[in-house]
Tab-separated table of C-alpha atoms in Angstrom:
chain	number	residue	atom	x	y	z
A	1	SER	CA	0.000	0.000	0.000
A	2	ARG	CA	2.921	2.315	0.646
A	3	GLY	CA	4.170	1.741	-2.910
A	4	LEU	CA	0.750	2.527	-4.324
A	5	GLY	CA	0.675	5.733	-2.234
A	6	ASP	CA	4.071	6.806	-3.535
A	7	VAL	CA	2.958	6.127	-7.101
A	8	TYR	CA	-0.234	8.083	-6.556
A	9	LYS	CA	1.697	10.950	-5.019
A	10	ARG	CA	4.154	10.973	-7.885
A	11	GLN	CA	1.384	10.958	-10.489
A	12	THR	CA	-0.395	13.789	-8.678
A	13	LEU	CA	2.743	15.931	-8.700
A	14	LEU	CA	3.380	15.176	-12.371
A	15	ALA	CA	-0.185	16.008	-13.246
A	16	PHE	CA	0.102	19.362	-11.373
A	17	GLN	CA	3.355	20.030	-13.224
A	18	SER	CA	1.873	19.275	-16.611
A	19	GLN	CA	-1.207	21.452	-16.014
A	20	THR	CA	0.466	24.469	-14.393
A	21	GLY	CA	3.990	24.274	-15.774
A	22	ALA	CA	5.303	24.720	-12.254
A	23	ASP	CA	7.330	22.300	-10.144
A	24	VAL	CA	6.314	21.165	-6.649
A	25	ALA	CA	8.339	20.200	-3.624
A	26	VAL	CA	6.897	18.359	-0.622
A	27	ILE	CA	8.703	18.988	2.654
A	28	SER	CA	7.986	17.317	5.938
A	29	ASN	CA	9.592	16.212	9.130
A	30	ASP	CA	9.658	12.539	8.009
A	31	SER	CA	12.354	11.029	5.802
A	32	ASP	CA	11.293	9.104	2.676
A	33	GLU	CA	14.656	8.126	1.324
A	34	HIS	CA	13.480	4.615	0.246
A	35	ALA	CA	10.615	5.934	-1.807
A	36	LEU	CA	12.761	8.560	-3.513
A	37	ARG	CA	15.517	5.994	-4.186
A	38	ARG	CA	18.150	8.626	-3.675
A	39	LYS	CA	19.994	10.402	-0.937
A	40	ASP	CA	17.874	12.174	1.579
A	41	ASN	CA	18.051	15.979	1.153
A	42	GLN	CA	17.145	18.446	3.815
A	43	ILE	CA	16.484	22.137	4.045
A	44	TRP	CA	15.816	24.034	7.302
A	45	GLY	CA	16.201	20.661	9.073
A	46	LYS	CA	13.225	19.186	7.146
A	47	HIS	CA	13.181	16.392	4.578
A	48	ILE	CA	12.386	16.841	0.911
A	49	ASN	CA	9.910	14.001	0.366
A	50	ALA	CA	9.109	14.824	-3.255
A	51	LEU	CA	10.418	17.214	-5.912
A	52	THR	CA	9.617	17.457	-9.582
A	53	SER	CA	12.501	18.214	-11.916
A	54	PHE	CA	14.790	17.307	-9.054
A	55	SER	CA	18.089	18.060	-10.765
A	56	ASP	CA	16.891	21.527	-11.837
A	57	ASN	CA	15.218	22.595	-8.613
A	58	ILE	CA	17.279	21.091	-5.793
A	59	ASP	CA	19.879	23.821	-6.069
A	60	PHE	CA	17.120	26.488	-6.036
A	61	LEU	CA	15.675	25.035	-2.821
A	62	GLN	CA	19.068	24.921	-1.176
A	63	GLN	CA	19.748	28.522	-2.118
A	64	LEU	CA	16.319	29.496	-0.794
A	65	ALA	CA	17.197	27.827	2.531
A	66	LYS	CA	20.519	29.635	2.463
A	67	TYR	CA	19.027	33.083	1.891
A	68	TYR	CA	15.938	32.824	4.133
A	69	ASN	CA	15.210	31.461	7.579
A	70	PHE	CA	12.325	29.059	7.930
A	71	ASP	CA	10.589	31.253	10.454
A	72	ASN	CA	10.486	34.073	7.911
A	73	ILE	CA	8.729	32.029	5.211
A	74	ASP	CA	6.585	29.743	7.364
A	75	GLN	CA	3.385	31.441	6.159
A	76	HIS	CA	0.561	30.065	4.010
A	77	GLY	CA	0.388	31.617	0.603
A	78	LEU	CA	3.684	33.514	0.998
A	79	LEU	CA	5.256	34.363	-2.322
A	80	VAL	CA	9.035	34.578	-2.328
A	81	ARG	CA	10.792	36.199	-5.242
A	82	ASP	CA	14.512	36.802	-5.110
A	83	LYS	CA	16.328	38.661	-7.852
A	84	ARG	CA	19.298	36.302	-7.388
A	85	LEU	CA	17.198	33.321	-8.479
A	86	PRO	CA	15.417	32.765	-11.787
A	87	VAL	CA	12.417	31.199	-10.026
A	88	GLU	CA	9.777	32.238	-7.525
A	89	PHE	CA	8.511	30.191	-4.591
A	90	GLN	CA	5.030	30.000	-3.144
A	91	ILE	CA	4.581	28.412	0.264
A	92	ILE	CA	1.413	26.353	0.767
A	93	LYS	CA	0.564	24.778	4.109
A	94	ILE	CA	-1.917	21.916	4.320
A	95	ASP	CA	-4.749	22.341	6.765
A	96	ASN	CA	-4.596	20.203	9.908
A	97	VAL	CA	-1.148	18.936	8.931
A	98	ASP	CA	1.545	20.959	10.598
A	99	ASP	CA	4.600	18.988	9.536
A	100	VAL	CA	3.964	18.978	5.765
A	101	MET	CA	4.513	22.011	3.521
A	102	LEU	CA	4.275	22.388	-0.240
A	103	ILE	CA	6.593	24.716	-2.145
A	104	ILE	CA	5.498	25.585	-5.677
A	105	ILE	CA	8.495	26.474	-7.821
A	106	ASP	CA	7.678	28.540	-10.875
A	107	ASP	CA	10.382	29.282	-13.418
A	108	ILE	CA	9.938	32.995	-14.200
A	109	HIS	CA	13.107	33.336	-16.220
A	110	HIS	CA	11.262	32.980	-19.489
A	111	GLN	CA	8.541	35.320	-18.293
A	112	GLN	CA	11.131	37.867	-17.276
A	113	GLN	CA	12.867	37.484	-20.588
A	114	ALA	CA	9.561	37.834	-22.395
A	115	ILE	CA	8.759	40.917	-20.358
A	116	LEU	CA	12.192	42.335	-21.112
A	117	ASP	CA	11.730	41.571	-24.797
A	118	VAL	CA	8.332	43.237	-24.786
A	119	THR	CA	9.754	46.157	-22.833
A	120	TYR	CA	12.677	46.593	-25.213
A	121	ARG	CA	10.367	46.220	-28.170
A	122	SER	CA	7.996	48.807	-26.709
A	123	ILE	CA	10.868	51.175	-26.034
A	124	VAL	CA	12.167	50.806	-29.572
A	125	ILE	CA	8.702	51.282	-31.018
A	126	SER	CA	8.124	54.273	-28.752
A	127	LEU	CA	11.428	55.793	-29.765
A	128	LEU	CA	10.637	55.265	-33.404
A	129	GLY	CA	7.192	56.757	-32.827
A	130	VAL	CA	8.673	59.725	-31.022
A	131	ILE	CA	11.197	60.228	-33.778
A	132	LEU	CA	8.514	59.892	-36.427
A	133	ILE	CA	6.081	62.164	-34.621
A	134	GLY	CA	8.825	64.639	-33.737
A	135	GLY	CA	10.019	64.655	-37.316
A	136	SER	CA	6.491	65.183	-38.552
A	137	ILE	CA	5.884	67.962	-36.060
A	138	PHE	CA	9.193	69.549	-36.963
A	139	PHE	CA	8.366	69.241	-40.659
A	140	PHE	CA	4.967	70.877	-40.261
A	141	LEU	CA	6.015	73.479	-37.661
A	142	SER	CA	9.488	74.430	-38.844
A	143	ALA	CA	8.218	76.914	-41.415
A	144	PRO	CA	5.716	78.620	-39.045
A	145	LEU	CA	8.339	78.645	-36.308
A	146	ARG	CA	10.843	80.293	-38.628
A	147	ARG	CA	8.250	82.916	-39.515
A	148	LEU	CA	7.395	83.413	-35.849
A	149	SER	CA	11.090	83.699	-35.025
A	150	SER	CA	11.473	86.351	-37.725
A	151	VAL	CA	8.579	88.325	-36.281
A	152	SER	CA	9.975	88.005	-32.739
A	153	ARG	CA	13.347	89.281	-33.951
A	154	ALA	CA	11.703	92.086	-35.916
A	155	LEU	CA	9.594	93.495	-33.078
A	156	PRO	CA	12.569	94.689	-30.968
A	157	LEU	CA	13.893	96.460	-34.065
A	158	LEU	CA	10.740	98.592	-34.088
A	159	GLY	CA	11.674	99.878	-30.653
A	160	GLN	CA	15.149	100.681	-32.004
A	161	LYS	CA	13.564	102.551	-34.972
A	162	GLN	CA	15.135	100.164	-37.487
A	163	TYR	CA	11.964	99.922	-39.541
A	164	ALA	CA	13.528	98.844	-42.838
A	165	SER	CA	15.414	95.994	-41.157
A	166	ALA	CA	12.225	94.909	-39.377
A	167	ARG	CA	10.245	94.820	-42.637
A	168	LYS	CA	13.048	92.895	-44.289
A	169	LEU	CA	12.830	90.216	-41.582
A	170	ILE	CA	9.036	89.959	-41.741
A	171	ASN	CA	8.601	90.159	-45.517
A	172	PRO	CA	5.052	88.665	-45.783
A	173	ASN	CA	4.467	86.168	-48.573
A	174	PRO	CA	2.477	87.837	-51.398
A	175	GLU	CA	0.849	84.476	-52.220
A	176	GLN	CA	-0.951	84.468	-48.881
A	177	LYS	CA	-3.591	86.788	-50.332
A	178	HIS	CA	-4.794	83.912	-52.505
A	179	ARG	CA	-5.238	81.517	-49.597
A	180	ARG	CA	-6.901	81.480	-46.243
A	181	LEU	CA	-5.060	83.585	-43.702
A	182	ASP	CA	-4.096	82.149	-40.352
A	183	GLU	CA	-3.057	83.854	-37.130
A	184	LEU	CA	0.600	83.937	-38.150
A	185	ASP	CA	-0.256	85.637	-41.434
A	186	LEU	CA	-2.258	88.231	-39.555
A	187	LEU	CA	0.654	88.729	-37.150
A	188	GLU	CA	3.073	89.279	-40.022
A	189	ASP	CA	0.722	91.660	-41.808
A	190	SER	CA	0.068	93.590	-38.604
A	191	SER	CA	3.780	93.818	-37.766
A	192	TYR	CA	4.619	94.923	-41.311
A	193	ALA	CA	1.866	97.543	-41.288
A	194	LEU	CA	2.910	98.656	-37.800
A	195	SER	CA	6.489	99.222	-38.922
A	196	SER	CA	5.280	101.369	-41.827
A	197	GLN	CA	2.930	103.345	-39.587
A	198	LEU	CA	5.604	103.897	-36.935
A	199	GLU	CA	8.070	105.041	-39.567
A	200	GLY	CA	5.492	107.439	-41.002
A	201	MET	CA	4.640	108.736	-37.544
A	202	GLU	CA	8.298	109.196	-36.687
A	203	GLN	CA	8.859	111.109	-39.922
A	204	ALA	CA	5.807	113.270	-39.235
A	205	ILE	CA	6.953	113.870	-35.671
A	206	LYS	CA	10.432	114.760	-36.913
A	207	GLU	CA	9.029	117.224	-39.432
A	208	ARG	CA	6.696	118.652	-36.816
A	209	THR	CA	9.547	118.917	-34.327
A	210	ASP	CA	11.756	120.656	-36.860
A	211	SER	CA	8.911	123.037	-37.640
A	212	LEU	CA	8.326	123.720	-33.948
A	213	ASN	CA	12.034	124.232	-33.365
A	214	LEU	CA	12.172	126.656	-36.270
A	215	ARG	CA	9.089	128.452	-34.999
A	216	THR	CA	10.586	128.535	-31.501
A	217	VAL	CA	13.733	130.139	-32.856
A	218	GLU	CA	11.640	132.659	-34.764
A	219	LEU	CA	9.559	133.466	-31.689
A	220	ARG	CA	12.694	133.752	-29.569
A	221	ASP	CA	14.192	136.125	-32.125
A	222	GLU	CA	10.966	138.114	-32.217
A	223	ARG	CA	10.867	138.198	-28.426
A	224	ASP	CA	14.471	139.339	-28.239
A	225	PHE	CA	13.818	141.935	-30.920
A	226	VAL	CA	10.746	143.254	-29.118
A	227	LYS	CA	12.566	143.241	-25.789
A	228	ASN	CA	15.535	145.087	-27.290
A	229	LEU	CA	13.164	147.483	-28.993
A	230	ILE	CA	11.327	148.124	-25.721
A	231	ASP	CA	14.569	148.514	-23.774
A	232	THR	CA	16.176	150.834	-26.323
A	233	ALA	CA	13.066	152.927	-27.024
A	234	GLN	CA	13.150	156.391	-25.432
A	235	LEU	CA	9.701	155.758	-24.034
A	236	MET	CA	8.437	154.587	-20.713
A	237	ILE	CA	6.741	151.228	-21.355
A	238	ILE	CA	4.993	149.784	-18.305
A	239	THR	CA	2.392	147.017	-17.953
A	240	LEU	CA	-0.023	146.926	-15.032
A	241	ASP	CA	-2.484	144.393	-13.680
A	242	LYS	CA	-6.055	145.052	-12.563
A	243	GLN	CA	-4.855	146.278	-9.164
A	244	CYS	CA	-2.511	148.776	-10.863
A	245	ASN	CA	0.528	146.803	-9.757
A	246	ILE	CA	3.570	146.898	-12.017
A	247	ILE	CA	4.118	143.778	-14.137
A	248	SER	CA	7.001	144.910	-16.351
A	249	PHE	CA	9.304	147.929	-16.457
A	250	ASN	CA	11.617	148.774	-19.364
A	251	LYS	CA	15.092	150.328	-19.208
A	252	PHE	CA	13.942	153.869	-19.975
A	253	SER	CA	11.414	153.617	-17.148
A	254	GLU	CA	14.272	152.702	-14.837
A	255	GLN	CA	16.125	155.852	-15.971
A	256	MET	CA	13.052	158.042	-15.470
A	257	THR	CA	12.329	156.718	-11.980
A	258	GLY	CA	15.764	155.741	-10.682
A	259	CYS	CA	14.339	152.324	-9.693
A	260	SER	CA	15.273	148.933	-11.133
A	261	GLU	CA	12.662	146.608	-12.559
A	262	HIS	CA	13.452	144.028	-9.872
A	263	ASP	CA	12.559	146.548	-7.153
A	264	VAL	CA	9.252	147.750	-8.566
A	265	VAL	CA	7.690	144.642	-10.161
A	266	GLY	CA	4.675	143.616	-8.092
A	267	THR	CA	4.415	146.988	-6.343
A	268	PRO	CA	1.755	149.697	-6.961
A	269	ILE	CA	2.496	152.471	-9.440
A	270	GLU	CA	0.710	155.038	-7.267
A	271	PRO	CA	3.863	156.416	-5.496
A	272	PHE	CA	5.179	157.776	-8.808
A	273	PHE	CA	2.203	160.183	-9.196
A	274	LYS	CA	1.312	163.270	-7.219
A	275	THR	CA	-1.483	162.762	-4.718
A	276	GLN	CA	-3.777	165.352	-6.334
A	277	GLN	CA	-3.378	163.645	-9.742
A	278	TRP	CA	-3.605	160.005	-8.667
A	279	ASP	CA	-7.385	159.920	-8.192
A	280	ASN	CA	-7.917	160.937	-11.814
A	281	VAL	CA	-5.225	158.531	-13.068
A	282	HIS	CA	-6.594	155.661	-10.994
A	283	ALA	CA	-10.138	156.241	-12.298
A	284	ILE	CA	-8.893	156.127	-15.896
A	285	LEU	CA	-6.867	152.964	-15.296
A	286	ASN	CA	-9.780	151.300	-13.515
A	287	ASP	CA	-12.073	152.050	-16.467
A	288	LEU	CA	-9.536	150.501	-18.836
A	289	THR	CA	-9.519	147.212	-16.889
A	290	HIS	CA	-13.251	146.843	-17.549
A	291	THR	CA	-13.199	148.045	-21.153
A	292	HIS	CA	-11.254	145.887	-23.575
A	293	LEU	CA	-9.279	147.513	-26.376
A	294	ALA	CA	-9.863	150.985	-24.891
A	295	VAL	CA	-7.315	153.825	-25.091
A	296	SER	CA	-6.829	156.915	-22.897
A	297	GLN	CA	-4.350	159.769	-23.184
A	298	LEU	CA	-3.318	162.318	-20.544
A	299	GLU	CA	-0.392	164.285	-19.193
A	300	THR	CA	0.740	163.959	-15.603
A	301	ASP	CA	3.679	164.747	-13.410
A	302	PHE	CA	5.899	161.781	-12.694
A	303	ILE	CA	8.087	161.690	-9.601
A	304	HIS	CA	11.709	160.500	-9.750
A	305	LYS	CA	13.205	158.570	-6.846
A	306	ASN	CA	15.258	161.621	-5.871
A	307	GLY	CA	12.177	163.879	-5.878
A	308	ASP	CA	12.561	165.427	-9.347
A	309	VAL	CA	9.317	165.786	-11.262
A	310	ARG	CA	9.028	165.157	-14.968
A	311	VAL	CA	6.031	165.794	-17.179
A	312	ILE	CA	4.958	162.598	-18.954
A	313	SER	CA	2.443	162.289	-21.761
A	314	TRP	CA	0.732	158.938	-21.255
A	315	LEU	CA	-1.070	156.659	-23.665
A	316	HIS	CA	-2.891	153.995	-21.658
A	317	SER	CA	-4.532	151.025	-23.421
A	318	SER	CA	-6.143	147.807	-22.237
A	319	LEU	CA	-4.884	144.412	-23.386
A	320	THR	CA	-6.291	140.890	-23.082
A	321	VAL	CA	-3.805	138.154	-22.160
A	322	ALA	CA	-4.066	134.357	-22.373
A	323	ASP	CA	-5.669	133.865	-18.947
A	324	GLY	CA	-8.479	136.249	-19.832
A	325	ASP	CA	-7.468	139.003	-17.401
A	326	ALA	CA	-7.145	142.497	-18.751
A	327	VAL	CA	-3.843	144.268	-18.275
A	328	ILE	CA	-2.907	147.858	-18.969
A	329	LEU	CA	-0.127	148.929	-21.295
A	330	SER	CA	1.116	152.383	-20.384
A	331	VAL	CA	3.437	154.146	-22.801
A	332	GLY	CA	4.847	157.433	-21.560
A	333	LEU	CA	6.762	160.115	-23.429
A	334	ASP	CA	8.860	162.599	-21.474
A	335	VAL	CA	7.617	166.034	-22.599
A	336	THR	CA	9.193	168.024	-19.790
A	337	ASP	CA	11.636	169.898	-22.054
A	338	LYS	CA	8.985	170.409	-24.681
A	339	LYS	CA	6.588	171.717	-22.055
A	340	ARG	CA	9.177	174.133	-20.780
A	341	SER	CA	9.983	175.283	-24.324
A	342	GLU	CA	6.326	175.890	-25.039
A	343	GLU	CA	5.900	177.829	-21.822
A	344	GLN	CA	9.026	179.873	-22.642
A	345	MET	CA	7.817	180.616	-26.154
A	346	LEU	CA	4.380	181.621	-24.839
A	347	TRP	CA	5.970	183.880	-22.236
A	348	MET	CA	8.215	185.501	-24.820
A	349	ALA	CA	5.254	186.050	-27.107
A	350	ASN	CA	3.463	188.069	-24.412
A	351	HIS	CA	6.308	189.821	-22.605
A	352	ASP	CA	9.102	192.240	-23.294
A	353	ALA	CA	12.427	190.526	-22.899
A	354	LEU	CA	14.097	193.564	-21.336
A	355	THR	CA	11.490	194.754	-18.879
A	356	GLU	CA	9.684	191.426	-18.553
A	357	LEU	CA	6.416	193.389	-18.817
A	358	TYR	CA	3.512	192.668	-21.099
A	359	ASN	CA	4.217	193.773	-24.610
A	360	ARG	CA	1.825	195.776	-26.810
A	361	ARG	CA	0.116	192.675	-28.268
A	362	LYS	CA	-0.599	191.257	-24.840
A	363	PHE	CA	-1.685	194.688	-23.589
A	364	ASN	CA	-4.129	195.151	-26.449
A	365	SER	CA	-5.531	191.648	-25.960
A	366	ASP	CA	-6.079	192.050	-22.222
A	367	PHE	CA	-7.428	195.629	-22.675
A	368	LYS	CA	-10.027	194.371	-25.143
A	369	LYS	CA	-11.121	191.674	-22.702
A	370	LEU	CA	-11.473	194.168	-19.841
A	371	LEU	CA	-13.320	196.635	-22.059
A	372	ASN	CA	-15.746	193.936	-23.217
A	373	GLN	CA	-16.391	192.879	-19.628
A	374	ALA	CA	-17.059	196.470	-18.576
A	375	GLN	CA	-19.499	196.989	-21.406
A	376	ARG	CA	-21.256	193.663	-20.729
A	377	TYR	CA	-21.640	194.097	-17.023
A	378	LYS	CA	-22.061	197.919	-17.089
A	379	ARG	CA	-18.950	198.528	-15.103
A	380	GLU	CA	-16.601	201.448	-15.058
A	381	GLY	CA	-12.873	201.307	-15.344
A	382	MET	CA	-9.791	203.509	-15.501
A	383	LEU	CA	-6.849	203.611	-17.866
A	384	LEU	CA	-3.593	204.974	-16.482
A	385	PHE	CA	-1.114	206.279	-19.054
A	386	LEU	CA	2.474	206.901	-17.950
A	387	ASP	CA	5.052	208.800	-19.989
A	388	LEU	CA	8.613	208.218	-18.811
A	389	ASP	CA	11.066	210.893	-19.892
A	390	GLN	CA	14.150	209.736	-21.763
A	391	PHE	CA	13.073	206.060	-21.377
A	392	LYS	CA	13.939	205.587	-25.031
A	393	ASP	CA	17.532	206.549	-24.305
A	394	CYS	CA	17.660	203.932	-21.557
A	395	LEU	CA	16.459	201.348	-23.982
A	396	LEU	CA	19.009	202.338	-26.585
A	397	TYR	CA	21.820	202.380	-23.969
A	398	THR	CA	20.835	199.007	-22.663
A	399	SER	CA	20.675	197.642	-26.206
A	400	ASP	CA	24.130	199.062	-27.094
A	401	ALA	CA	25.601	197.633	-23.864
A	402	ALA	CA	24.176	194.302	-24.675
A	403	ASP	CA	25.658	194.406	-28.156
A	404	GLU	CA	29.083	195.273	-26.756
C-alpha cells in the first residue's frame, strides 16, 4: 500500500506540473529516502519528500534555505521572489497537517525574458514613434516657427527705430492673399503695417519737431527783438495788472524813476504820481480794466526817486492776455523839455524881454477883454497912461551895452 501511495503521489505531482507548468516540492519532518531511491536531502532541518525536476530545482531550494530562515517564510500563501534566483517560490501549508509544507516552484526566467523583450520592443517602437512624430511635427512646424522667429526678432527692431530691417525680416508672402489667412499671417501683416505706420509717424513727428524748433527760434528772435526794442526805445513802457501793480518795467522807465525793474515789479504804481493827480489817473486805469481795447491819453507829473518831477504824456490802453485778465499797457513820453519850451515861447510872445512886462500885443488883448467885460456888465474902469522921460535913451543904452 505504501508503494501505491508513492505512485499516486508521484502521479499527482506530475499532473500538477503538466497542467500548471510549475514544479512542486513536498517537505515534511519525516524522511522518505526509500521511496525517492536517492539520498535524503534536507532544508531548514526538514526532509524533501518529493520534488519534480529534481536536478533543476534542488539547487534552487538549497539557495532558498541559504538566503531565508524558515521562520520568515513559514506562512501560508507567501510568495518569495529573489532577484538572485530565476524562479519564484510560493509556500502552501496543508490544513490540519503541521509537519507537511508544499513549495510551488515557478520558473519565471522565461517570463522575465519575455517581459524584457516586450519592454525593449515597446521602447524601440516608442522611440521610433517619437522620432517619427517629432520629425512630422518639426516638418509641419518648422516653417511657421521660422516665420514666428522672424517676427519676434523684428519686433525689438521697431523699438530701435530700425523699420527697414524689421520689414526685411518679416517680408510677408504675397501668395498668402490667394489663400486662407491664419493667425501667423495676420501677425506678419500687422507687424509689417505697424512698422510702416511707426516710420510714417516718426517722420511726421520729426518734421513737426523741426517746424516747432524753427518756430521757436523765430519766436525767440521776435521776443528778443521786441525786448531790445522796448529797452532801447526812449519811451516809458509799463504794464499793469487790474490792481494797478507793475508787471514789467523797461530800461527807460528805470532811468526816469531811478528804480530797477526788480525793485518795482509787483508793487503799486501810485507812489510815482502826485497825490492830487492820482485819483484821476486811478479812475482812468480802472475804467480801462473793464473796457477791452480801450485807449486813454493824458499828461501827468511823474516823480523821480530823488524827488525830481518830470512831465509825462501817457497813452494807456487795455490788453487781453491768455488767462483772460485784462492788463494795462502804459506808454509814456517825457515832454518836460517840450513843455518848458512851449511855456518859454508863450511867455516871450506876451512879454518884453528887457522889462519882462507885457508887450503891446498882450496889452491890447487884455485891454479888449477888460473893455468887453465892462461893457457887458455895465462897469466902469480907468486907464492909467504913464510917460517916462528919456526912457527911449535907456532902452538904446541898454541895447548898445548888450551888443558890446
